[in-house]
Tab-separated table of C-alpha atoms in Angstrom:
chain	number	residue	atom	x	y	z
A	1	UNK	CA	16.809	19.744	-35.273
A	2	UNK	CA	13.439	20.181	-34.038
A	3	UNK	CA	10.425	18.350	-33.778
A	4	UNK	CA	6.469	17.911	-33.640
A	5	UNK	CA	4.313	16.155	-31.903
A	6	UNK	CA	0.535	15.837	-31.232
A	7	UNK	CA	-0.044	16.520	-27.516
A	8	UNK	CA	-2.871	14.000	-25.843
A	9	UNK	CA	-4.475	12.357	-22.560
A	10	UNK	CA	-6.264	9.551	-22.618
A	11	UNK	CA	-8.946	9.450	-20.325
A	12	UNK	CA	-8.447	9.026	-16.782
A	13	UNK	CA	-4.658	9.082	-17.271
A	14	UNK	CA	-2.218	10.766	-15.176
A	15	UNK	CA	0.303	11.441	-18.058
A	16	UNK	CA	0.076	13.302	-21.472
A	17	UNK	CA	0.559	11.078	-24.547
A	18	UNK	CA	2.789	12.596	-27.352
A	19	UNK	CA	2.022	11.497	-30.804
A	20	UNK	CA	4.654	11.779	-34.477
A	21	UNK	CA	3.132	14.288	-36.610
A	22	UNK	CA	2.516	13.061	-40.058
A	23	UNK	CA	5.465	12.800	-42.723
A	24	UNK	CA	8.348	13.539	-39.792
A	25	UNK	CA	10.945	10.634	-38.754
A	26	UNK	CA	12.812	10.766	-36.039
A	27	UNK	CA	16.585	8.931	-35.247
A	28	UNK	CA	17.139	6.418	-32.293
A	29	UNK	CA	20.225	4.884	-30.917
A	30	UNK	CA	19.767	1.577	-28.967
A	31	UNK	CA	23.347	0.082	-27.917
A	32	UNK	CA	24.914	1.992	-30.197
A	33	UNK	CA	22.877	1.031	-33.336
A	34	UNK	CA	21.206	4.331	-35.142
A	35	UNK	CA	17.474	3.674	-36.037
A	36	UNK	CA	15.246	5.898	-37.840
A	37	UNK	CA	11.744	6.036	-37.366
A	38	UNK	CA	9.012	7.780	-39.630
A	39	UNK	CA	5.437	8.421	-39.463
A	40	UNK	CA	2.911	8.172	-42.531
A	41	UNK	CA	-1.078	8.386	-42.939
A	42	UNK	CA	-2.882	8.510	-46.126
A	43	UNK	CA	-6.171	8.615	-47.059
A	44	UNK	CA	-7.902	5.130	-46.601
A	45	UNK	CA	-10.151	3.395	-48.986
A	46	UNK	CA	-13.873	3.659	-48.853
A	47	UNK	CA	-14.538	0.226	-46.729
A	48	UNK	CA	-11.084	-0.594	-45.700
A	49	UNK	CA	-10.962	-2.608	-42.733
A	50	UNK	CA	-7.629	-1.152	-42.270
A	51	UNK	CA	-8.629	2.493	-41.813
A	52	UNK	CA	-8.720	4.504	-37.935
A	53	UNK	CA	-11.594	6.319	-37.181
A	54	UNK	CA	-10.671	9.689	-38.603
A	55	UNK	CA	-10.916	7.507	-41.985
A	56	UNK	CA	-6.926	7.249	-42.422
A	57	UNK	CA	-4.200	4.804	-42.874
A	58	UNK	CA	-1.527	5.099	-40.348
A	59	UNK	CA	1.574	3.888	-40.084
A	60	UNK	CA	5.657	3.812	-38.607
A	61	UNK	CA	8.395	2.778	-40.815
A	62	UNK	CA	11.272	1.618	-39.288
A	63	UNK	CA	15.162	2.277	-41.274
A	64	UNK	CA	18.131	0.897	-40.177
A	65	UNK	CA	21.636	-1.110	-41.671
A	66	UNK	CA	20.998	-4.348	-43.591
A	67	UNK	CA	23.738	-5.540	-41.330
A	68	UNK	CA	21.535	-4.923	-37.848
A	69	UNK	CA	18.645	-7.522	-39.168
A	70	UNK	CA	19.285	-10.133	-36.563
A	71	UNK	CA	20.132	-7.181	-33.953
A	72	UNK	CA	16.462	-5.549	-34.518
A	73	UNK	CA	14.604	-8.992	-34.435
A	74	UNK	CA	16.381	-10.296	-31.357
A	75	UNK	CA	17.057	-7.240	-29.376
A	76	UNK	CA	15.384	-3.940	-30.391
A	77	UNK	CA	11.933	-4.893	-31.317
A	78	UNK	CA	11.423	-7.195	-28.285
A	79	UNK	CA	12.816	-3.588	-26.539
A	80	UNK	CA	10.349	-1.651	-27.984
A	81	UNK	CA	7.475	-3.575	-27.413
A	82	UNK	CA	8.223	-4.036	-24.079
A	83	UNK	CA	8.327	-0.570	-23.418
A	84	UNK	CA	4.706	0.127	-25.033
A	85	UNK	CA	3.108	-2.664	-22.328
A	86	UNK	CA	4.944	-0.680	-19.767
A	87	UNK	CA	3.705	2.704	-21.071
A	88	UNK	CA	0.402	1.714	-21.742
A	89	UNK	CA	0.405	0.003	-18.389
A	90	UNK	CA	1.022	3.218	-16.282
A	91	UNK	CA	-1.065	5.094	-18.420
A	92	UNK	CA	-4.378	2.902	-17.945
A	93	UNK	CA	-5.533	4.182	-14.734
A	94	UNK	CA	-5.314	2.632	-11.724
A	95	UNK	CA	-8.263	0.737	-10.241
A	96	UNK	CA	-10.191	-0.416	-7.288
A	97	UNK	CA	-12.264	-3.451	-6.190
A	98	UNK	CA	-14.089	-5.042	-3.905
A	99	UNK	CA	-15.987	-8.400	-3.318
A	100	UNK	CA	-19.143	-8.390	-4.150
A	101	UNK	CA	-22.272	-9.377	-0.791
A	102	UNK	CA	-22.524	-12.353	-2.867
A	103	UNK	CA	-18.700	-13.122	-2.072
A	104	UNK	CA	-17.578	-14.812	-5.084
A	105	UNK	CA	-16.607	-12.405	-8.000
A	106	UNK	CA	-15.295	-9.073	-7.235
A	107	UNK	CA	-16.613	-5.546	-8.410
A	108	UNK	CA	-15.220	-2.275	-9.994
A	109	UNK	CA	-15.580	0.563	-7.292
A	110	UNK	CA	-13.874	3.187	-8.974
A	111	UNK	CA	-10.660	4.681	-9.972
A	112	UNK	CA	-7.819	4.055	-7.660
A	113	UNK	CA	-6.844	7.734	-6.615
A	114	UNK	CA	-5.700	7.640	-3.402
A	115	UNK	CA	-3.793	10.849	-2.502
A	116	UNK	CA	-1.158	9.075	-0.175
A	117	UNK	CA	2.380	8.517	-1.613
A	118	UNK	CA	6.254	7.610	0.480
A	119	UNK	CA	6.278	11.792	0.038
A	120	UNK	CA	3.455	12.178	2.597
A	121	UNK	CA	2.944	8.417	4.597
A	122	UNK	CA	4.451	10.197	8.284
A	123	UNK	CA	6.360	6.751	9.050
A	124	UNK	CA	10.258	6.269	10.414
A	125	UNK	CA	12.635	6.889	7.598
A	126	UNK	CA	14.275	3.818	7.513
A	127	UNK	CA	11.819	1.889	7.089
A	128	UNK	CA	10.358	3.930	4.241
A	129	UNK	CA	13.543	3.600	2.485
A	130	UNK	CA	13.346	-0.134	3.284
A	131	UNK	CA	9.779	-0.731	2.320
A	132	UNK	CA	10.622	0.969	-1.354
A	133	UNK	CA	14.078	-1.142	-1.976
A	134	UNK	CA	12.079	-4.467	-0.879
A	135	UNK	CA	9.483	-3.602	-3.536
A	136	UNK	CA	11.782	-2.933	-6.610
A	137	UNK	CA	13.641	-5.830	-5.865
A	138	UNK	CA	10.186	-7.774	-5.494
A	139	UNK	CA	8.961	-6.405	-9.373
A	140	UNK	CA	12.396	-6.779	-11.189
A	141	UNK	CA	12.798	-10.817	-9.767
A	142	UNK	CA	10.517	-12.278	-12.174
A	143	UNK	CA	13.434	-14.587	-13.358
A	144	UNK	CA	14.532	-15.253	-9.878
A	145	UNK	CA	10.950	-16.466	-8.751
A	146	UNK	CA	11.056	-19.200	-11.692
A	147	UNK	CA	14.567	-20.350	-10.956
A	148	UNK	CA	13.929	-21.019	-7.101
A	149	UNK	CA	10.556	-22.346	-8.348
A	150	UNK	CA	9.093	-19.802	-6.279
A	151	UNK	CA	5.642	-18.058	-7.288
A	152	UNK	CA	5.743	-14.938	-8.229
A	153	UNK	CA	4.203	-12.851	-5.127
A	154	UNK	CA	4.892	-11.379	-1.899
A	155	UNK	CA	3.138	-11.082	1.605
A	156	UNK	CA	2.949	-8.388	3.693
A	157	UNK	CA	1.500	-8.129	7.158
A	158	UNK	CA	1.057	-4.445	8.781
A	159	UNK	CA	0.493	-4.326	12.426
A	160	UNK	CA	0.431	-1.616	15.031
A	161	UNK	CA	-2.278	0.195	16.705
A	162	UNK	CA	-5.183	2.142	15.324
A	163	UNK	CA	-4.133	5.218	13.688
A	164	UNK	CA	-0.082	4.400	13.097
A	165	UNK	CA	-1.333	4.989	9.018
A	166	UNK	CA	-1.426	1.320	7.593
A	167	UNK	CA	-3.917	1.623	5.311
A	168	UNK	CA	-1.984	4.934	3.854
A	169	UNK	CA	1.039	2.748	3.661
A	170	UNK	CA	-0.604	0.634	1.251
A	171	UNK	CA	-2.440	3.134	-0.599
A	172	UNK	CA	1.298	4.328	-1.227
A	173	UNK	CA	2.559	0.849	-2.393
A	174	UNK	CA	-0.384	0.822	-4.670
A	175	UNK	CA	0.730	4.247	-6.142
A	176	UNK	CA	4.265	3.240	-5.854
A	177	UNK	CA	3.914	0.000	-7.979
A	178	UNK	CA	0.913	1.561	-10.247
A	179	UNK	CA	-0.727	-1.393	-9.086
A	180	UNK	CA	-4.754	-2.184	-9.034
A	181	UNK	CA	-6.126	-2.760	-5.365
A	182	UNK	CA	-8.450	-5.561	-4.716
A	183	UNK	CA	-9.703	-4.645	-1.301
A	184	UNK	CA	-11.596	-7.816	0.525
A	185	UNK	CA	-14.196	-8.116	2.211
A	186	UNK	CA	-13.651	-11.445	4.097
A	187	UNK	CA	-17.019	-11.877	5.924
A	188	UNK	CA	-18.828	-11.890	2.961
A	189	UNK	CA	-17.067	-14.991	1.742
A	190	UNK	CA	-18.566	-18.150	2.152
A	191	UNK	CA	-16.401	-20.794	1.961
A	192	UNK	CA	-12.878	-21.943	1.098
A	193	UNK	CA	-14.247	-22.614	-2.290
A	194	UNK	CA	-15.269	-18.907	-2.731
A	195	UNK	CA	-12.068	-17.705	-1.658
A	196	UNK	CA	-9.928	-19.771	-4.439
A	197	UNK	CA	-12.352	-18.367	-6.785
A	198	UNK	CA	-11.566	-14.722	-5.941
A	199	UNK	CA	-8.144	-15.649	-5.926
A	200	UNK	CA	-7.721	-16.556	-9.660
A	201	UNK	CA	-9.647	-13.911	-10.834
A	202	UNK	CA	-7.567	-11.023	-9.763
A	203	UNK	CA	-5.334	-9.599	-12.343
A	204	UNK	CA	-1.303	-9.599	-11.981
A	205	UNK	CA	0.474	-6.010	-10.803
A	206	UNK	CA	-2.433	-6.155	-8.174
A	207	UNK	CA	-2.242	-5.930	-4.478
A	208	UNK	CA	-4.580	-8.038	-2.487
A	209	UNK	CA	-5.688	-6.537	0.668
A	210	UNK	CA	-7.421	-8.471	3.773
A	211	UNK	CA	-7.465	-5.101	6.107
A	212	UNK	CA	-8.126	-5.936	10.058
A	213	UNK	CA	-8.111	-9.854	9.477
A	214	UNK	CA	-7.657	-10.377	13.679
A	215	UNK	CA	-11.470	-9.070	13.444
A	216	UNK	CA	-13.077	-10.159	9.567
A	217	UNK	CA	-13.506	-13.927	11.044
A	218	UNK	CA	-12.548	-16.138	13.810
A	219	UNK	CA	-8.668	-16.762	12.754
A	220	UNK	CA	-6.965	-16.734	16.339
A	221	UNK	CA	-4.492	-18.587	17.807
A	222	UNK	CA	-5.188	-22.195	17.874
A	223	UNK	CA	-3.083	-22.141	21.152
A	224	UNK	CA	-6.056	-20.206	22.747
A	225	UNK	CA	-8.680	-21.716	21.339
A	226	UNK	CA	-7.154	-25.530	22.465
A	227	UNK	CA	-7.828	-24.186	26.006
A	228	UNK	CA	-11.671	-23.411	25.144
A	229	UNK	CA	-14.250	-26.062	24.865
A	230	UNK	CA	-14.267	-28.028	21.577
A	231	UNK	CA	-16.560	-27.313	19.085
A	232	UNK	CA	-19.206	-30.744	19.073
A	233	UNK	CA	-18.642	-31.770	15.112
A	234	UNK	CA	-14.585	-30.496	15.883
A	235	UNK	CA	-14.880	-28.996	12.553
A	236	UNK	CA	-11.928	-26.010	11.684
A	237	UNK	CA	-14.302	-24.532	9.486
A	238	UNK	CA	-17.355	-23.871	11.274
A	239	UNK	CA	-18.948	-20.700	10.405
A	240	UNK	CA	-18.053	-18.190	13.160
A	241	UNK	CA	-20.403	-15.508	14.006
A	242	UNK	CA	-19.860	-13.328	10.741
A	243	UNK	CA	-21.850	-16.077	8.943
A	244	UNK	CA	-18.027	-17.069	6.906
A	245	UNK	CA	-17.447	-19.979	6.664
A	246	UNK	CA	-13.924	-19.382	5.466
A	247	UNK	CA	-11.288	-21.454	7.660
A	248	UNK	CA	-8.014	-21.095	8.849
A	249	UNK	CA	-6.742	-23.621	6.335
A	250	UNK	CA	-8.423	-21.636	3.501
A	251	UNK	CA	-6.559	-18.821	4.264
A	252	UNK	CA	-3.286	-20.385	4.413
A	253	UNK	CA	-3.913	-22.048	0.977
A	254	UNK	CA	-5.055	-18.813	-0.017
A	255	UNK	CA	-1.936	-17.286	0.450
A	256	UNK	CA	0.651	-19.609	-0.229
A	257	UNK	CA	-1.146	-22.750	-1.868
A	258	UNK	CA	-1.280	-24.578	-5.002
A	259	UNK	CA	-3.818	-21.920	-6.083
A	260	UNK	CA	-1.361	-18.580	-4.926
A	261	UNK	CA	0.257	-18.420	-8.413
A	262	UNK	CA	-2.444	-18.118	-10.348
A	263	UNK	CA	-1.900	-14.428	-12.489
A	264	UNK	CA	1.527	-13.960	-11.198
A	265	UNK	CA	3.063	-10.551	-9.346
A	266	UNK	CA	0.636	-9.698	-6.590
A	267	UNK	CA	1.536	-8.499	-3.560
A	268	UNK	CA	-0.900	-9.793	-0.502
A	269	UNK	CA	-1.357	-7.255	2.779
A	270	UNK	CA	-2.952	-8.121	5.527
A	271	UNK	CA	-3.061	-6.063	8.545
A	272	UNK	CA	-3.835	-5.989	11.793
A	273	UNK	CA	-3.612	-3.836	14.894
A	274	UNK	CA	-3.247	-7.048	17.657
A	275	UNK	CA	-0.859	-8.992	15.746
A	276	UNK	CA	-0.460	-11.161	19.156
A	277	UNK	CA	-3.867	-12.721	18.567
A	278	UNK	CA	-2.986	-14.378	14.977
A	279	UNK	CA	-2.059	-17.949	14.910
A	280	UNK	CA	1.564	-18.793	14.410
A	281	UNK	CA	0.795	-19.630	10.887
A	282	UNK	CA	-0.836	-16.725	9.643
A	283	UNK	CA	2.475	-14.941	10.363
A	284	UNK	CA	4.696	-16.804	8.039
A	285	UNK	CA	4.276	-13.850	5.761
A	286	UNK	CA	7.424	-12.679	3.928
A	287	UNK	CA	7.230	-9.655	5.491
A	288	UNK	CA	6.516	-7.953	8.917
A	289	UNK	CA	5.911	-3.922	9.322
A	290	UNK	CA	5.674	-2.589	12.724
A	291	UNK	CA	3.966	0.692	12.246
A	292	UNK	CA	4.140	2.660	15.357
A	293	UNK	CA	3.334	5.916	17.292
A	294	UNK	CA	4.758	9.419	16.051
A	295	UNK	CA	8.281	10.231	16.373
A	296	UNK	CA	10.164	13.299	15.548
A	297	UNK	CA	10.458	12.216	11.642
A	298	UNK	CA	7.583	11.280	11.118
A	299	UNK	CA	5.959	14.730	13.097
A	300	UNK	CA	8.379	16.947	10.578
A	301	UNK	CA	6.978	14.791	7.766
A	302	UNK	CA	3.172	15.429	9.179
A	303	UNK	CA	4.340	19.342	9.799
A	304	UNK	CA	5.423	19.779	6.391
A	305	UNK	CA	2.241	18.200	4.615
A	306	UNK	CA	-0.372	20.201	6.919
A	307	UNK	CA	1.336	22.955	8.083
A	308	UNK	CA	4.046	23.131	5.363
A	309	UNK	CA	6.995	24.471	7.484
A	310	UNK	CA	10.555	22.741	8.117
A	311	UNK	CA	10.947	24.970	11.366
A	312	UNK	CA	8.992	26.296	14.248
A	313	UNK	CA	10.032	27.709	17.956
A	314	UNK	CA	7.979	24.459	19.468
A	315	UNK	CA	9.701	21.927	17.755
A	316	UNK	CA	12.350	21.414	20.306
A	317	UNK	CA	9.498	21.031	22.790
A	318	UNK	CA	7.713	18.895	21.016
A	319	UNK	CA	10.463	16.121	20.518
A	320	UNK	CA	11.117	16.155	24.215
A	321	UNK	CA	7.552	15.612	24.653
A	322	UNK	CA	7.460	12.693	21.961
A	323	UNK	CA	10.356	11.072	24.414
A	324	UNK	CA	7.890	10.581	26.890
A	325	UNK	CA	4.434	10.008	25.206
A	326	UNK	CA	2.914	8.073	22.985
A	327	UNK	CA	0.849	9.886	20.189
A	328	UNK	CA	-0.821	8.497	16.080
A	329	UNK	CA	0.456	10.476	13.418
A	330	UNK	CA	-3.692	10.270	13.068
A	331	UNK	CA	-4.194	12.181	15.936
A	332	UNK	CA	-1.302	14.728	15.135
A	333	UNK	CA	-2.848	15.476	11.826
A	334	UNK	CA	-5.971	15.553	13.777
A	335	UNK	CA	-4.563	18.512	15.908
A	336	UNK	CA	-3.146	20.294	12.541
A	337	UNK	CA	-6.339	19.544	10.579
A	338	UNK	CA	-7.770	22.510	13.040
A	339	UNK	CA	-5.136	24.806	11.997
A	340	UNK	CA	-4.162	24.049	8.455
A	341	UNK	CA	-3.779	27.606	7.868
A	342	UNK	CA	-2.200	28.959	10.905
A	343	UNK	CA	1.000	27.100	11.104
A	344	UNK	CA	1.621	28.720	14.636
A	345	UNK	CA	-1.612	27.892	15.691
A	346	UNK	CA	-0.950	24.923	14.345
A	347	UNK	CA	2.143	23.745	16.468
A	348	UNK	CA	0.613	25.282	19.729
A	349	UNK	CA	-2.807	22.792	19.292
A	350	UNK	CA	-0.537	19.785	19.581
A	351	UNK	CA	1.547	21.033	22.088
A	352	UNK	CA	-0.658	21.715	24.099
A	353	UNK	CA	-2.786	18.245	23.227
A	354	UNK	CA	0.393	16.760	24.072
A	355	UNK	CA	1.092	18.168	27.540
A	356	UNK	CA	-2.952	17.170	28.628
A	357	UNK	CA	-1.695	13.789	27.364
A	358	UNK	CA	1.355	14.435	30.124
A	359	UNK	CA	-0.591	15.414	32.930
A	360	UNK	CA	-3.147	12.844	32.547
A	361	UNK	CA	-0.055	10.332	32.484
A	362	UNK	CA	1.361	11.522	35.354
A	363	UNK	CA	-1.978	11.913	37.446
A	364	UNK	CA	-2.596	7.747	36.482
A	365	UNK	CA	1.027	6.908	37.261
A	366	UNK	CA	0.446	8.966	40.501
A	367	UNK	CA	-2.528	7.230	41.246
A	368	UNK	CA	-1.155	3.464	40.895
A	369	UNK	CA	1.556	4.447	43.037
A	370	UNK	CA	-0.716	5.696	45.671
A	371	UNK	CA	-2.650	2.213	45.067
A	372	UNK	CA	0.689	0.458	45.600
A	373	UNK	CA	1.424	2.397	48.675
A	374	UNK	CA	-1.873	1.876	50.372
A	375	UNK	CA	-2.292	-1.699	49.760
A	376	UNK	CA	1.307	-2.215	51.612
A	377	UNK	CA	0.390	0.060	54.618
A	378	UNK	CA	-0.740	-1.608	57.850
A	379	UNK	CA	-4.492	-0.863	58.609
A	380	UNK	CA	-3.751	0.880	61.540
A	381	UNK	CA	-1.685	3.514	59.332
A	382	UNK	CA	-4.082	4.465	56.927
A	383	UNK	CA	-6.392	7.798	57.465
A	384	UNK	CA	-10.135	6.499	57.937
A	385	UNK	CA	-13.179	9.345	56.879
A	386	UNK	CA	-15.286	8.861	59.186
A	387	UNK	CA	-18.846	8.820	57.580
A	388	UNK	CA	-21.541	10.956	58.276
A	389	UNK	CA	-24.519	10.056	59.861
């Protein structure tokens, strides 16, 4: 049996949208149960409130066993409708937003369309394969959450140095979990108040993301700052020099307060790349991610996106080298960014980046020994230059 269908995309969707042709049904089986589904439009009335644009009355008509009434109103139709929201929810387009100067309601940027996915983040296998079973256990809990009494969200923190790709790793989870991405800006928030304000009005399937929150505002260890002189009024809140006057204590309410349930199913990121500077509490996130310099799976991954090759005469060279030195995946992509389309040149460029980064560790190791050396020697041992008069 064949069939027809109208072939569609709605605007700024990734997917095509197939639609029943007119007078055609089609037959479903759900546990077991056959269903039969037809589609019919007819002319509408002059006036009728009832009509689509194209001036038609359309309709489905669903047929099925006068014994499977109770089966269709407690189990199919609730299964069908839920699988429209989730259609029409990966089909709506993504999007992204951002606080507004003001601080206290946030803006449309654009379309989320981030290009970064698990395919193409260069990070240790592993923990890419632990990352994506954390999330789907994180979106199909919903019934777990209200059982423990829990809300419904999840906190990451991201930490490692510059360049070790965690902004790419959430630009994946975004694209992973078809979620929107409210990106904040947490100096332009002005007080606690603001900040429970922006927190409400983000949607659920959202990620919140506070990136480089060691540097936004003044949320250090408390540890460290009991060591410094007090500030006169001894207020936690006192506007540090961003001009926030967010505090320590908003954040923390922010993230898992009375106010952190509001909308349901958000995922909240903060990174950082000195994740020794935080205060104790800001860690008590739900999750930690150590992203960290290249190794040799996440260099094949990085070879295969820029280069695209599996295999190359340098690659045994290069994971020796990667034993001994520490490199970004930003700076490897840097070197095959120059050489996109000569894979050999390519592989040669960070080869030989990575054996200046060699040298240039051995000639500093070489020199603090020398350091070490000299500064044991007696005086009388040590060669004097006489200086020219």
């Amino acid at each position: 049996m064949f069939y027809f269908f109208d072939l569609s995309k709605i605007r700024n969707s990734k997917n095509h949208t197939y639609t029943m042709v007119p007078e055609q049904t089609i037959e479903d089986v759900f546990n077991g149960v056959k269903f039969t589904w037809s589609f019919h439009s007819e002319q509408a009335e002059i006036g009728s409130s009832s009509s689509s644009k194209n001036g038609k009355n359309c309709c489905f008509k669903l047929s099925f066993a006068n014994t499977c009434k109770e089966f269709v109103n407690s189990s199919y139709i609730p299964h069908i409708i839920k699988e429209a929201e989730i259609f029409e929810f990966k089909n709506r387009g993504k999007k992204l937003f951002t606080n507004s100067r003001s601080g206290d309601y946030w803006s449309q940027v654009c379309l989320f369309s981030h290009p970064s996915t698990f395919d193409t983040i260069a990070i240790d296998l592993v923990l890419k394969q632990e990352i994506q079973e954390d999330l789907k256990k994180f979106v199909n809990r919903s019934e777990f959450y209200n059982r423990v009494g829990k809300a419904w969200k999840r906190g990451y923190l991201l930490y490692g140095p510059p360049g070790t790709g965690k902004t790419s790793l959430i630009a994946a989870i975004a694209n992973y979990l078809e979620y929107d991405v409210y990106d904040m800006e947490l100096t332009s928030v002005k007080s606690n108040a603001q900040l429970r304000k922006l927190l409400i009005s983000t949607s659920s399937k959202s990620v919140i993301v506070i990136e480089d929150i060691d540097c936004s505002i003044d949320l250090s260890s408390r540890l460290k700052k009991s060591r410094q002189e007090d500030n006169e009024d001894g207020d936690e809140s006192t506007n540090d020099r961003s001009g926030s006057g967010v505090s320590l204590s908003g954040v923390l309410n922010f993230v898992d307060g009375l106010w952190s349930p509001c909308a349901g199913e958000r995922l909240i990121i903060f990174t950082t790349n000195h994740k020794e500077k935080l205060d104790p509490a800001l860690l008590r996130m739900d999750k930690h991610i150590c992203l960290s310099y290249c190794n040799m799976e996440s260099f094949m991954i990085l070879a295969r996106s820029y280069l695209k090759i599996e295999e190359h005469e340098l690659m045994n060279e290069v994971e020796n080298l990667l034993c001994v030195l520490e490199i970004t995946p930003a700076d490897v992509a840097e070197c095959f960014m120059k050489y996109d389309e000569d894979p050999d040149m390519g592989m040669r460029n960070v080869v030989e980046e990575l054996k200046k980064r060699l040298k240039m560790h051995n000639n500093q190791r070489d020199e603090i020994v020398q350091a070490k050396t000299e500064k044991r020697l007696p005086s009388s041992n040590r060669i004097r230059i006489p200086s020219k008069m």
